[in-house]
PDB file of C-alpha atoms in Angstrom:
ATOM      1  CA  MET Z   1      67.527  98.988  31.542  1.00 44.00           C
ATOM      2  CA  ASN Z   2      66.992 102.696  30.940  1.00 39.00           C
ATOM      3  CA  SER Z   3      68.262 103.970  34.340  1.00 42.00           C
ATOM      4  CA  THR Z   4      71.328 103.363  36.261  1.00 42.00           C
ATOM      5  CA  ILE Z   5      71.666 101.013  39.294  1.00 43.00           C
ATOM      6  CA  PRO Z   6      72.966 103.097  42.263  1.00 43.00           C
ATOM      7  CA  PRO Z   7      76.090 101.816  43.448  1.00 45.00           C
ATOM      8  CA  THR Z   8      75.678  99.786  46.847  1.00 44.00           C
ATOM      9  CA  ASN Z   9      78.731 101.889  48.421  1.00 45.00           C
ATOM     10  CA  ALA Z  10      81.011  98.867  48.229  1.00 41.00           C
ATOM     11  CA  PRO Z  11      84.429  99.666  47.415  1.00 42.00           C
ATOM     12  CA  SER Z  12      85.770  99.134  43.804  1.00 42.00           C
ATOM     13  CA  ARG Z  13      87.599  96.108  44.688  1.00 46.00           C
ATOM     14  CA  GLY Z  14      83.918  94.310  45.138  1.00 53.00           C
ATOM     15  CA  ALA Z  15      83.459  90.890  43.784  1.00 90.00           C
ATOM     16  CA  ILE Z  16      81.590  92.526  40.687  1.00 92.00           C
ATOM     17  CA  SER Z  17      82.102  96.122  39.810  1.00 94.00           C
ATOM     18  CA  VAL Z  18      80.316  97.711  36.990  1.00 95.00           C
ATOM     19  CA  ARG Z  19      80.848 101.295  35.672  1.00 96.00           C
ATOM     20  CA  GLY Z  20      79.142 103.314  33.023  1.00 96.00           C
ATOM     21  CA  LEU Z  21      77.987 100.030  31.197  1.00 96.00           C
ATOM     22  CA  VAL Z  22      76.094 100.669  28.162  1.00 96.00           C
ATOM     23  CA  LYS Z  23      74.690  98.137  25.519  1.00 96.00           C
ATOM     24  CA  THR Z  24      73.075  99.321  22.404  1.00 95.00           C
ATOM     25  CA  TYR Z  25      71.296  96.989  19.803  1.00 93.00           C
ATOM     26  CA  VAL Z  26      70.707  98.036  16.304  1.00 90.00           C
ATOM     27  CA  ARG Z  27      67.428  96.884  14.872  1.00 88.00           C
ATOM     28  CA  GLU Z  28      66.262  97.854  11.432  1.00 90.00           C
ATOM     29  CA  GLY Z  29      68.930 100.450  11.486  1.00 90.00           C
ATOM     30  CA  VAL Z  30      67.668 102.114  14.575  1.00 92.00           C
ATOM     31  CA  SER Z  31      69.944 102.244  17.816  1.00 90.00           C
ATOM     32  CA  VAL Z  32      67.780 100.734  20.564  1.00 90.00           C
ATOM     33  CA  PRO Z  33      69.399 101.318  24.287  1.00 91.00           C
ATOM     34  CA  ALA Z  34      69.423  98.363  26.586  1.00 93.00           C
ATOM     35  CA  LEU Z  35      71.701  99.416  29.204  1.00 94.00           C
ATOM     36  CA  ALA Z  36      72.209 103.152  29.690  1.00 94.00           C
ATOM     37  CA  GLY Z  37      75.223 103.883  32.195  1.00 93.00           C
ATOM     38  CA  VAL Z  38      74.824 101.212  34.696  1.00 95.00           C
ATOM     39  CA  ASP Z  39      77.088 101.469  37.729  1.00 95.00           C
ATOM     40  CA  LEU Z  40      76.825  98.579  40.121  1.00 93.00           C
ATOM     41  CA  ASP Z  41      78.992  96.915  42.937  1.00 93.00           C
ATOM     42  CA  ILE Z  42      78.298  93.558  44.427  1.00 92.00           C
ATOM     43  CA  ARG Z  43      80.394  92.447  47.413  1.00 91.00           C
ATOM     44  CA  GLY Z  44      81.493  88.984  47.593  1.00 86.00           C
ATOM     45  CA  GLY Z  45      78.707  86.706  49.457  1.00 85.00           C
ATOM     46  CA  GLU Z  46      76.121  89.413  48.759  1.00 89.00           C
ATOM     47  CA  GLN Z  47      72.939  88.361  46.968  1.00 87.00           C
ATOM     48  CA  VAL Z  48      71.221  90.691  44.418  1.00 88.00           C
ATOM     49  CA  ALA Z  49      67.827  90.266  42.742  1.00 88.00           C
ATOM     50  CA  VAL Z  50      67.809  92.048  39.234  1.00 89.00           C
ATOM     51  CA  MET Z  51      64.054  92.645  38.694  1.00 91.00           C
ATOM     52  CA  GLY Z  52      61.991  94.927  36.421  1.00 90.00           C
ATOM     53  CA  PRO Z  53      59.380  94.541  33.585  1.00 90.00           C
ATOM     54  CA  SER Z  54      59.946  92.552  30.193  1.00 88.00           C
ATOM     55  CA  GLY Z  55      62.550  94.394  28.143  1.00 87.00           C
ATOM     56  CA  CYS Z  56      63.894  96.603  30.673  1.00 90.00           C
ATOM     57  CA  GLY Z  57      67.661  94.997  30.351  1.00 92.00           C
ATOM     58  CA  LYS Z  58      67.699  92.527  33.116  1.00 92.00           C
ATOM     59  CA  SER Z  59      69.011  89.807  30.628  1.00 89.00           C
ATOM     60  CA  THR Z  60      71.344  92.207  28.841  1.00 93.00           C
ATOM     61  CA  LEU Z  61      72.995  93.073  31.991  1.00 94.00           C
ATOM     62  CA  LEU Z  62      73.537  89.471  33.083  1.00 90.00           C
ATOM     63  CA  HIS Z  63      74.716  88.462  29.547  1.00 89.00           C
ATOM     64  CA  CYS Z  64      77.225  91.239  29.781  1.00 92.00           C
ATOM     65  CA  LEU Z  65      78.288  90.287  33.182  1.00 90.00           C
ATOM     66  CA  ALA Z  66      78.907  86.624  32.257  1.00 86.00           C
ATOM     67  CA  GLY Z  67      80.748  87.700  28.932  1.00 86.00           C
ATOM     68  CA  VAL Z  68      78.097  86.161  26.699  1.00 86.00           C
ATOM     69  CA  LEU Z  69      77.435  89.695  25.175  1.00 90.00           C
ATOM     70  CA  ARG Z  70      79.992  92.562  24.643  1.00 92.00           C
ATOM     71  CA  PRO Z  71      79.016  95.779  26.146  1.00 95.00           C
ATOM     72  CA  THR Z  72      78.882  98.873  23.910  1.00 95.00           C
ATOM     73  CA  SER Z  73      81.024 100.550  26.412  1.00 94.00           C
ATOM     74  CA  GLY Z  74      81.933 100.759  29.886  1.00 95.00           C
ATOM     75  CA  SER Z  75      83.679  98.395  32.500  1.00 95.00           C
ATOM     76  CA  ILE Z  76      83.090  95.180  34.180  1.00 94.00           C
ATOM     77  CA  ALA Z  77      85.527  93.659  36.656  1.00 93.00           C
ATOM     78  CA  ILE Z  78      84.832  90.493  38.300  1.00 90.00           C
ATOM     79  CA  SER Z  79      87.117  89.440  41.222  1.00 88.00           C
ATOM     80  CA  GLY Z  80      89.585  92.205  40.055  1.00 88.00           C
ATOM     81  CA  VAL Z  81      89.440  90.872  36.323  1.00 89.00           C
ATOM     82  CA  GLU Z  82      88.259  93.336  33.667  1.00 92.00           C
ATOM     83  CA  VAL Z  83      86.166  90.965  31.647  1.00 90.00           C
ATOM     84  CA  THR Z  84      85.285  93.316  28.949  1.00 91.00           C
ATOM     85  CA  ALA Z  85      88.888  93.036  27.966  1.00 91.00           C
ATOM     86  CA  LEU Z  86      88.959  88.996  27.538  1.00 90.00           C
ATOM     87  CA  SER Z  87      88.794  87.501  24.245  1.00 90.00           C
ATOM     88  CA  ASP Z  88      85.698  85.159  23.486  1.00 88.00           C
ATOM     89  CA  ARG Z  89      87.650  82.097  24.376  1.00 87.00           C
ATOM     90  CA  GLU Z  90      89.034  83.512  27.717  1.00 89.00           C
ATOM     91  CA  SER Z  91      85.489  84.541  28.630  1.00 87.00           C
ATOM     92  CA  SER Z  92      84.314  80.997  27.946  1.00 84.00           C
ATOM     93  CA  LYS Z  93      86.988  79.301  29.886  1.00 84.00           C
ATOM     94  CA  ARG Z  94      86.269  81.872  32.525  1.00 84.00           C
ATOM     95  CA  ARG Z  95      82.679  80.952  32.719  1.00 81.00           C
ATOM     96  CA  LEU Z  96      83.473  77.202  32.714  1.00 80.00           C
ATOM     97  CA  SER Z  97      85.955  77.241  35.507  1.00 79.00           C
ATOM     98  CA  SER Z  98      84.966  80.416  37.663  1.00 78.00           C
ATOM     99  CA  TYR Z  99      81.289  80.850  37.867  1.00 74.00           C
ATOM    100  CA  GLY Z 100      78.019  79.500  36.364  1.00 68.00           C
ATOM    101  CA  PHE Z 101      75.360  80.731  34.153  1.00 67.00           C
ATOM    102  CA  VAL Z 102      72.034  79.360  33.818  1.00 68.00           C
ATOM    103  CA  PHE Z 103      70.036  80.724  31.066  1.00 67.00           C
ATOM    104  CA  GLN Z 104      66.501  81.492  30.892  1.00 67.00           C
ATOM    105  CA  ASP Z 105      65.397  78.814  28.547  1.00 71.00           C
ATOM    106  CA  GLY Z 106      67.863  76.181  29.737  1.00 70.00           C
ATOM    107  CA  GLN Z 107      70.332  75.647  27.033  1.00 77.00           C
ATOM    108  CA  LEU Z 108      70.331  71.844  27.690  1.00 83.00           C
ATOM    109  CA  LEU Z 109      71.406  69.406  25.130  1.00 87.00           C
ATOM    110  CA  PRO Z 110      68.269  67.204  24.271  1.00 88.00           C
ATOM    111  CA  GLU Z 111      70.486  64.417  22.806  1.00 92.00           C
ATOM    112  CA  LEU Z 112      72.141  64.186  26.074  1.00 91.00           C
ATOM    113  CA  PRO Z 113      70.259  62.786  29.348  1.00 93.00           C
ATOM    114  CA  CYS Z 114      70.198  65.135  32.545  1.00 92.00           C
ATOM    115  CA  GLU Z 115      73.308  63.716  34.235  1.00 93.00           C
ATOM    116  CA  GLU Z 116      75.412  64.047  31.109  1.00 93.00           C
ATOM    117  CA  ASN Z 117      74.337  67.624  30.777  1.00 91.00           C
ATOM    118  CA  VAL Z 118      75.260  68.342  34.285  1.00 90.00           C
ATOM    119  CA  ALA Z 119      78.498  66.336  33.959  1.00 92.00           C
ATOM    120  CA  LEU Z 120      79.525  68.234  30.590  1.00 90.00           C
ATOM    121  CA  PRO Z 121      81.173  71.328  32.211  1.00 86.00           C
ATOM    122  CA  LEU Z 122      83.448  68.826  34.174  1.00 88.00           C
ATOM    123  CA  MET Z 123      84.286  67.023  31.179  1.00 90.00           C
ATOM    124  CA  LEU Z 124      85.179  70.112  29.164  1.00 86.00           C
ATOM    125  CA  MET Z 125      87.640  71.093  31.885  1.00 84.00           C
ATOM    126  CA  GLY Z 126      89.403  67.643  31.151  1.00 88.00           C
ATOM    127  CA  ALA Z 127      87.894  65.312  33.947  1.00 91.00           C
ATOM    128  CA  SER Z 128      87.056  61.915  32.710  1.00 94.00           C
ATOM    129  CA  ARG Z 129      83.436  60.910  31.402  1.00 93.00           C
ATOM    130  CA  ALA Z 130      83.107  58.448  34.298  1.00 94.00           C
ATOM    131  CA  GLU Z 131      84.474  60.857  36.971  1.00 95.00           C
ATOM    132  CA  SER Z 132      82.299  63.433  35.734  1.00 93.00           C
ATOM    133  CA  VAL Z 133      78.876  61.418  35.547  1.00 94.00           C
ATOM    134  CA  SER Z 134      79.648  60.137  38.871  1.00 94.00           C
ATOM    135  CA  ARG Z 135      79.965  63.574  40.266  1.00 94.00           C
ATOM    136  CA  ALA Z 136      76.787  64.631  38.172  1.00 94.00           C
ATOM    137  CA  ARG Z 137      74.882  61.883  39.937  1.00 93.00           C
ATOM    138  CA  GLY Z 138      75.995  63.123  43.527  1.00 94.00           C
ATOM    139  CA  LEU Z 139      74.914  66.600  42.807  1.00 91.00           C
ATOM    140  CA  LEU Z 140      71.499  65.481  41.398  1.00 92.00           C
ATOM    141  CA  ALA Z 141      71.063  63.344  44.387  1.00 93.00           C
ATOM    142  CA  HIS Z 142      72.122  66.403  46.773  1.00 94.00           C
ATOM    143  CA  LEU Z 143      69.581  68.336  44.932  1.00 90.00           C
ATOM    144  CA  GLY Z 144      66.666  65.678  45.518  1.00 91.00           C
ATOM    145  CA  CYS Z 145      66.698  64.563  41.722  1.00 90.00           C
ATOM    146  CA  ASP Z 146      68.365  61.153  42.328  1.00 87.00           C
ATOM    147  CA  GLY Z 147      66.909  58.797  39.728  1.00 87.00           C
ATOM    148  CA  LEU Z 148      66.408  61.474  37.094  1.00 89.00           C
ATOM    149  CA  GLY Z 149      69.681  61.312  35.688  1.00 89.00           C
ATOM    150  CA  ALA Z 150      68.863  59.083  32.772  1.00 91.00           C
ATOM    151  CA  PHE Z 151      65.918  61.241  31.436  1.00 91.00           C
ATOM    152  CA  ARG Z 152      66.498  63.528  28.572  1.00 89.00           C
ATOM    153  CA  PRO Z 153      65.154  67.252  29.074  1.00 83.00           C
TER     154      PRO Z 153
END
């Protein structure tokens, strides 16, 4: 993303507040900017679409917001927590317990059936396998995917 996203005039206490976000990659010894000073506010309950051509920084922005990538500079606060200050472990725990992130290429475990892929976050948070799979089956049914739980991705 080579330009800034104008703030939505939301107060800084919004659900997501991004200031001066910069992410630079180094490829073959050359610095390549992916994000160049992004400012963004998203209020709780607000829906936002991130759109643009291939290579403009959409995925980089979302990966930074989720704590998957560390920005080169700038700040990201989600629900008042400065996520750029979190350790990798804290970021992973926050992704697991506070919000979801669906990767573009799926990131499903091919050796697990669908219901276990869906149940995995619950098991990682300490729920039993039986409880997690039961809840996963309920979620799959709710999404109209009843009966697909035993299939592998």
